[in-house]
PDB file of C-alpha atoms in Angstrom:
ATOM      1  CA  UNK D   1       0.000   0.000   0.000  1.00 94.00           C
ATOM      2  CA  UNK D   2       2.933   2.350   0.553  1.00 95.00           C
ATOM      3  CA  UNK D   3       3.720   2.264  -3.192  1.00 95.00           C
ATOM      4  CA  UNK D   4       0.381   4.031  -3.735  1.00 97.00           C
ATOM      5  CA  UNK D   5       1.007   6.804  -1.197  1.00 97.00           C
ATOM      6  CA  UNK D   6      -0.465   5.259   1.953  1.00 97.00           C
ATOM      7  CA  UNK D   7       1.361   6.255   5.128  1.00 96.00           C
ATOM      8  CA  UNK D   8       1.469   3.709   7.958  1.00 95.00           C
ATOM      9  CA  UNK D   9       1.894   6.262  10.748  1.00 97.00           C
ATOM     10  CA  UNK D  10      -1.363   5.860  12.659  1.00 96.00           C
ATOM     11  CA  UNK D  11      -1.248   5.792  16.436  1.00 94.00           C
ATOM     12  CA  UNK D  12      -4.135   3.656  17.736  1.00 91.00           C
ATOM     13  CA  UNK D  13      -4.036   5.392  21.122  1.00 90.00           C
ATOM     14  CA  UNK D  14      -4.363   8.992  19.930  1.00 92.00           C
ATOM     15  CA  UNK D  15      -6.026   8.279  16.588  1.00 92.00           C
ATOM     16  CA  UNK D  16      -3.511  10.575  14.928  1.00 95.00           C
ATOM     17  CA  UNK D  17      -1.924   9.845  11.583  1.00 97.00           C
ATOM     18  CA  UNK D  18      -2.234  10.385   7.873  1.00 97.00           C
ATOM     19  CA  UNK D  19      -5.620   9.453   6.385  1.00 98.00           C
ATOM     20  CA  UNK D  20      -4.705   6.771   3.833  1.00 98.00           C
ATOM     21  CA  UNK D  21      -8.207   5.706   2.769  1.00 98.00           C
ATOM     22  CA  UNK D  22      -7.964   6.847  -0.862  1.00 98.00           C
ATOM     23  CA  UNK D  23      -4.438   5.466  -1.321  1.00 98.00           C
ATOM     24  CA  UNK D  24      -5.381   2.077   0.104  1.00 98.00           C
ATOM     25  CA  UNK D  25      -8.456   1.913  -2.152  1.00 98.00           C
ATOM     26  CA  UNK D  26      -6.202   2.632  -5.162  1.00 98.00           C
ATOM     27  CA  UNK D  27      -3.878  -0.178  -4.031  1.00 98.00           C
ATOM     28  CA  UNK D  28      -6.848  -2.556  -3.645  1.00 98.00           C
ATOM     29  CA  UNK D  29      -8.122  -1.657  -7.129  1.00 98.00           C
ATOM     30  CA  UNK D  30      -4.681  -2.134  -8.699  1.00 98.00           C
ATOM     31  CA  UNK D  31      -4.094  -5.502  -7.010  1.00 98.00           C
ATOM     32  CA  UNK D  32      -7.518  -6.776  -8.040  1.00 96.00           C
ATOM     33  CA  UNK D  33      -7.019  -5.765 -11.681  1.00 96.00           C
ATOM     34  CA  UNK D  34      -3.513  -7.258 -11.824  1.00 97.00           C
ATOM     35  CA  UNK D  35      -4.139 -10.361  -9.673  1.00 96.00           C
ATOM     36  CA  UNK D  36      -1.573  -9.317  -7.066  1.00 97.00           C
ATOM     37  CA  UNK D  37      -1.551  -9.776  -3.298  1.00 97.00           C
ATOM     38  CA  UNK D  38      -1.782  -6.618  -1.178  1.00 98.00           C
ATOM     39  CA  UNK D  39       0.663  -6.272   1.716  1.00 97.00           C
ATOM     40  CA  UNK D  40      -0.517  -4.082   4.618  1.00 97.00           C
ATOM     41  CA  UNK D  41       2.838  -3.147   6.139  1.00 96.00           C
ATOM     42  CA  UNK D  42       2.098  -0.830   9.054  1.00 95.00           C
ATOM     43  CA  UNK D  43      -0.845   0.739  10.837  1.00 97.00           C
ATOM     44  CA  UNK D  44      -3.010   2.904   8.572  1.00 97.00           C
ATOM     45  CA  UNK D  45      -5.730   5.398   9.410  1.00 97.00           C
ATOM     46  CA  UNK D  46      -8.903   4.990   7.345  1.00 98.00           C
ATOM     47  CA  UNK D  47     -11.884   7.318   7.500  1.00 97.00           C
ATOM     48  CA  UNK D  48     -14.276   5.631   5.083  1.00 97.00           C
ATOM     49  CA  UNK D  49     -15.157   2.311   3.494  1.00 97.00           C
ATOM     50  CA  UNK D  50     -12.601   0.218   1.643  1.00 98.00           C
ATOM     51  CA  UNK D  51     -14.376  -1.835  -1.031  1.00 97.00           C
ATOM     52  CA  UNK D  52     -13.175  -5.154  -2.451  1.00 97.00           C
ATOM     53  CA  UNK D  53     -14.961  -5.876  -5.740  1.00 95.00           C
ATOM     54  CA  UNK D  54     -12.748  -8.630  -7.227  1.00 95.00           C
ATOM     55  CA  UNK D  55     -10.748 -11.526  -5.809  1.00 95.00           C
ATOM     56  CA  UNK D  56      -8.000 -10.279  -3.489  1.00 96.00           C
ATOM     57  CA  UNK D  57      -5.490 -11.636  -1.016  1.00 97.00           C
ATOM     58  CA  UNK D  58      -4.737  -8.946   1.597  1.00 98.00           C
ATOM     59  CA  UNK D  59      -2.242  -9.713   4.347  1.00 97.00           C
ATOM     60  CA  UNK D  60      -0.324  -8.000   7.110  1.00 96.00           C
ATOM     61  CA  UNK D  61       2.703  -8.658   9.305  1.00 96.00           C
ATOM     62  CA  UNK D  62       0.662  -9.458  12.400  1.00 92.00           C
ATOM     63  CA  UNK D  63      -2.679  -8.514  13.917  1.00 91.00           C
ATOM     64  CA  UNK D  64      -2.520  -6.975  17.406  1.00 91.00           C
ATOM     65  CA  UNK D  65      -1.200  -7.353  20.928  1.00 88.00           C
ATOM     66  CA  UNK D  66      -2.802  -6.702  24.307  1.00 77.00           C
ATOM     67  CA  UNK D  67      -6.421  -7.087  23.256  1.00 63.00           C
ATOM     68  CA  UNK D  68      -7.521  -8.540  26.587  1.00 65.00           C
ATOM     69  CA  UNK D  69      -8.043  -4.910  27.626  1.00 71.00           C
ATOM     70  CA  UNK D  70      -9.115  -2.471  24.909  1.00 74.00           C
ATOM     71  CA  UNK D  71      -7.015   0.265  26.533  1.00 76.00           C
ATOM     72  CA  UNK D  72      -3.817  -1.712  25.909  1.00 81.00           C
ATOM     73  CA  UNK D  73      -4.322  -2.679  22.252  1.00 86.00           C
ATOM     74  CA  UNK D  74      -1.289  -2.308  19.999  1.00 90.00           C
ATOM     75  CA  UNK D  75      -1.983  -2.758  16.281  1.00 92.00           C
ATOM     76  CA  UNK D  76       0.905  -4.489  14.496  1.00 93.00           C
ATOM     77  CA  UNK D  77      -0.443  -4.046  10.975  1.00 96.00           C
ATOM     78  CA  UNK D  78      -3.868  -3.133   9.719  1.00 96.00           C
ATOM     79  CA  UNK D  79      -6.367  -0.325   9.941  1.00 97.00           C
ATOM     80  CA  UNK D  80      -7.457   2.129  12.595  1.00 96.00           C
ATOM     81  CA  UNK D  81     -10.999   3.185  11.689  1.00 96.00           C
ATOM     82  CA  UNK D  82     -11.696   6.781  12.665  1.00 95.00           C
ATOM     83  CA  UNK D  83     -14.140   9.433  11.547  1.00 92.00           C
ATOM     84  CA  UNK D  84     -17.665   9.751  10.271  1.00 88.00           C
ATOM     85  CA  UNK D  85     -17.814   6.901   7.755  1.00 93.00           C
ATOM     86  CA  UNK D  86     -20.455   7.047   5.033  1.00 93.00           C
ATOM     87  CA  UNK D  87     -23.583   5.053   5.874  1.00 93.00           C
ATOM     88  CA  UNK D  88     -24.043   3.359   2.506  1.00 89.00           C
ATOM     89  CA  UNK D  89     -24.648  -0.394   2.799  1.00 87.00           C
ATOM     90  CA  UNK D  90     -28.214  -1.713   3.143  1.00 82.00           C
ATOM     91  CA  UNK D  91     -28.874  -5.321   4.112  1.00 81.00           C
ATOM     92  CA  UNK D  92     -31.936  -7.518   3.752  1.00 71.00           C
ATOM     93  CA  UNK D  93     -32.729  -7.976   7.417  1.00 76.00           C
ATOM     94  CA  UNK D  94     -36.127  -6.370   6.857  1.00 74.00           C
ATOM     95  CA  UNK D  95     -38.298  -8.427   4.542  1.00 73.00           C
ATOM     96  CA  UNK D  96     -39.414  -6.351   1.562  1.00 73.00           C
ATOM     97  CA  UNK D  97     -42.414  -7.705  -0.300  1.00 77.00           C
ATOM     98  CA  UNK D  98     -41.937  -5.065  -2.996  1.00 79.00           C
ATOM     99  CA  UNK D  99     -39.427  -2.429  -4.019  1.00 76.00           C
ATOM    100  CA  UNK D 100     -41.641   0.258  -2.454  1.00 81.00           C
ATOM    101  CA  UNK D 101     -41.269  -1.254   1.041  1.00 79.00           C
ATOM    102  CA  UNK D 102     -38.704   0.501   3.257  1.00 79.00           C
ATOM    103  CA  UNK D 103     -35.096  -0.698   3.239  1.00 80.00           C
ATOM    104  CA  UNK D 104     -32.989  -1.393   6.302  1.00 85.00           C
ATOM    105  CA  UNK D 105     -31.147   1.612   7.651  1.00 87.00           C
ATOM    106  CA  UNK D 106     -27.801   2.126   5.912  1.00 90.00           C
ATOM    107  CA  UNK D 107     -24.664   1.030   7.772  1.00 93.00           C
ATOM    108  CA  UNK D 108     -21.121   2.406   7.818  1.00 95.00           C
ATOM    109  CA  UNK D 109     -18.615  -0.310   6.914  1.00 96.00           C
ATOM    110  CA  UNK D 110     -14.815  -0.293   7.317  1.00 97.00           C
ATOM    111  CA  UNK D 111     -14.018  -3.111   4.837  1.00 97.00           C
ATOM    112  CA  UNK D 112     -16.708  -4.141   2.357  1.00 96.00           C
ATOM    113  CA  UNK D 113     -16.019  -7.432   0.569  1.00 95.00           C
ATOM    114  CA  UNK D 114     -18.195  -8.088  -2.472  1.00 92.00           C
ATOM    115  CA  UNK D 115     -15.854 -10.552  -4.201  1.00 93.00           C
ATOM    116  CA  UNK D 116     -15.581 -14.317  -4.239  1.00 91.00           C
ATOM    117  CA  UNK D 117     -12.314 -15.989  -3.192  1.00 93.00           C
ATOM    118  CA  UNK D 118     -11.148 -13.074  -1.040  1.00 95.00           C
ATOM    119  CA  UNK D 119      -8.690 -13.939   1.721  1.00 96.00           C
ATOM    120  CA  UNK D 120      -7.705 -11.463   4.445  1.00 97.00           C
ATOM    121  CA  UNK D 121      -5.028 -12.565   6.871  1.00 97.00           C
ATOM    122  CA  UNK D 122      -2.725 -11.532   9.664  1.00 97.00           C
ATOM    123  CA  UNK D 123      -3.946  -8.000  10.282  1.00 96.00           C
ATOM    124  CA  UNK D 124      -6.175  -5.945  12.573  1.00 95.00           C
ATOM    125  CA  UNK D 125      -9.222  -3.722  12.041  1.00 96.00           C
ATOM    126  CA  UNK D 126      -9.465  -1.475  15.083  1.00 94.00           C
ATOM    127  CA  UNK D 127     -12.249   1.050  15.695  1.00 94.00           C
ATOM    128  CA  UNK D 128     -10.675   4.043  17.366  1.00 92.00           C
ATOM    129  CA  UNK D 129     -12.142   5.464  20.583  1.00 90.00           C
ATOM    130  CA  UNK D 130     -11.016   8.215  22.940  1.00 89.00           C
ATOM    131  CA  UNK D 131      -9.226   6.380  25.744  1.00 86.00           C
ATOM    132  CA  UNK D 132      -9.494   9.463  27.996  1.00 88.00           C
ATOM    133  CA  UNK D 133     -13.317   9.356  27.862  1.00 88.00           C
ATOM    134  CA  UNK D 134     -14.314   6.843  30.537  1.00 82.00           C
ATOM    135  CA  UNK D 135     -18.064   7.292  30.089  1.00 85.00           C
ATOM    136  CA  UNK D 136     -20.090   4.113  29.471  1.00 83.00           C
ATOM    137  CA  UNK D 137     -21.353   5.559  26.161  1.00 84.00           C
ATOM    138  CA  UNK D 138     -17.890   6.033  24.623  1.00 83.00           C
ATOM    139  CA  UNK D 139     -18.126   3.699  21.628  1.00 82.00           C
ATOM    140  CA  UNK D 140     -15.765   5.601  19.345  1.00 82.00           C
ATOM    141  CA  UNK D 141     -16.450   7.136  15.995  1.00 81.00           C
ATOM    142  CA  UNK D 142     -19.116   6.168  13.468  1.00 85.00           C
ATOM    143  CA  UNK D 143     -18.495   2.643  12.155  1.00 92.00           C
ATOM    144  CA  UNK D 144     -21.225   0.025  12.305  1.00 94.00           C
ATOM    145  CA  UNK D 145     -19.345  -3.012  10.958  1.00 95.00           C
ATOM    146  CA  UNK D 146     -15.647  -3.919  10.834  1.00 96.00           C
ATOM    147  CA  UNK D 147     -15.760  -6.335   7.883  1.00 96.00           C
ATOM    148  CA  UNK D 148     -18.889  -6.774   5.768  1.00 94.00           C
ATOM    149  CA  UNK D 149     -19.031  -9.854   3.533  1.00 92.00           C
ATOM    150  CA  UNK D 150     -21.538  -9.714   0.723  1.00 88.00           C
ATOM    151  CA  UNK D 151     -20.114 -12.514  -1.437  1.00 81.00           C
ATOM    152  CA  UNK D 152     -21.541 -15.982  -1.467  1.00 72.00           C
ATOM    153  CA  UNK D 153     -18.546 -18.315  -1.715  1.00 78.00           C
ATOM    154  CA  UNK D 154     -14.900 -18.622  -0.708  1.00 86.00           C
ATOM    155  CA  UNK D 155     -14.431 -15.772   1.760  1.00 91.00           C
ATOM    156  CA  UNK D 156     -11.664 -16.456   4.274  1.00 93.00           C
ATOM    157  CA  UNK D 157     -10.443 -14.547   7.323  1.00 94.00           C
ATOM    158  CA  UNK D 158      -7.376 -15.965   9.057  1.00 95.00           C
ATOM    159  CA  UNK D 159      -5.615 -14.468  12.054  1.00 95.00           C
ATOM    160  CA  UNK D 160      -7.630 -11.255  11.765  1.00 95.00           C
ATOM    161  CA  UNK D 161      -8.461  -9.268  14.895  1.00 93.00           C
ATOM    162  CA  UNK D 162     -11.480  -6.990  14.634  1.00 93.00           C
ATOM    163  CA  UNK D 163     -11.502  -4.862  17.742  1.00 90.00           C
ATOM    164  CA  UNK D 164     -13.597  -1.996  19.039  1.00 88.00           C
ATOM    165  CA  UNK D 165     -17.187  -1.120  19.681  1.00 88.00           C
ATOM    166  CA  UNK D 166     -18.692  -1.552  16.227  1.00 91.00           C
ATOM    167  CA  UNK D 167     -22.363  -0.550  16.321  1.00 89.00           C
ATOM    168  CA  UNK D 168     -23.745  -3.672  14.622  1.00 91.00           C
ATOM    169  CA  UNK D 169     -21.083  -6.379  14.278  1.00 91.00           C
ATOM    170  CA  UNK D 170     -17.372  -7.034  13.979  1.00 93.00           C
ATOM    171  CA  UNK D 171     -18.098  -9.234  10.934  1.00 93.00           C
ATOM    172  CA  UNK D 172     -21.407  -9.153   9.062  1.00 91.00           C
ATOM    173  CA  UNK D 173     -22.180 -12.068   6.739  1.00 88.00           C
ATOM    174  CA  UNK D 174     -24.817 -10.877   4.277  1.00 82.00           C
ATOM    175  CA  UNK D 175     -25.049 -13.743   1.859  1.00 65.00           C
ATOM    176  CA  UNK D 176     -28.797 -14.113   1.525  1.00 58.00           C
ATOM    177  CA  UNK D 177     -29.821 -16.069  -1.550  1.00 53.00           C
ATOM    178  CA  UNK D 178     -33.330 -16.856  -2.563  1.00 50.00           C
ATOM    179  CA  UNK D 179     -35.256 -17.374  -5.767  1.00 52.00           C
ATOM    180  CA  UNK D 180     -37.447 -14.416  -4.778  1.00 52.00           C
ATOM    181  CA  UNK D 181     -34.595 -11.966  -4.036  1.00 51.00           C
ATOM    182  CA  UNK D 182     -32.541 -10.105  -6.632  1.00 53.00           C
ATOM    183  CA  UNK D 183     -28.738 -10.440  -6.508  1.00 52.00           C
ATOM    184  CA  UNK D 184     -26.879  -7.944  -4.320  1.00 49.00           C
TER     185      UNK D 184
END
């Protein structure tokens, strides 16, 4: 990712660092088009969704240390999710008998996988929160899901830590298939 301008200088304690969202997305797009693996070498700040649309192998140098207490987490390589992420992804939790029925509320996703045969390994997705705010409602910034999987086959996570107070789920498997539902 550093070849594309991403800077792995994020501090998971302070949440400071260079926002590398756009550079990482460019790296993802390049690797997908050229059938290359993507090495996440460092800790990168992202402020919006990273979308995987084609087969990709993304790997880091290690996930995290000290996760028995959220205050002591040290990200080895991966992403610190911070900011007001775009609420864009709708699921099919609510049954819709017709297109005019209301959709589920949109969710903000850190990593959105929509590709078959994606493999993510040996990294961490950490939702930043202010460690100085000891209130019971301190859940960090706006991110509902750490990793969203919308593909139907061959999605693999290995040695991935997804840490933080994600509003809906650390990992969301949205692979509904039915003869009465259109494809995602």
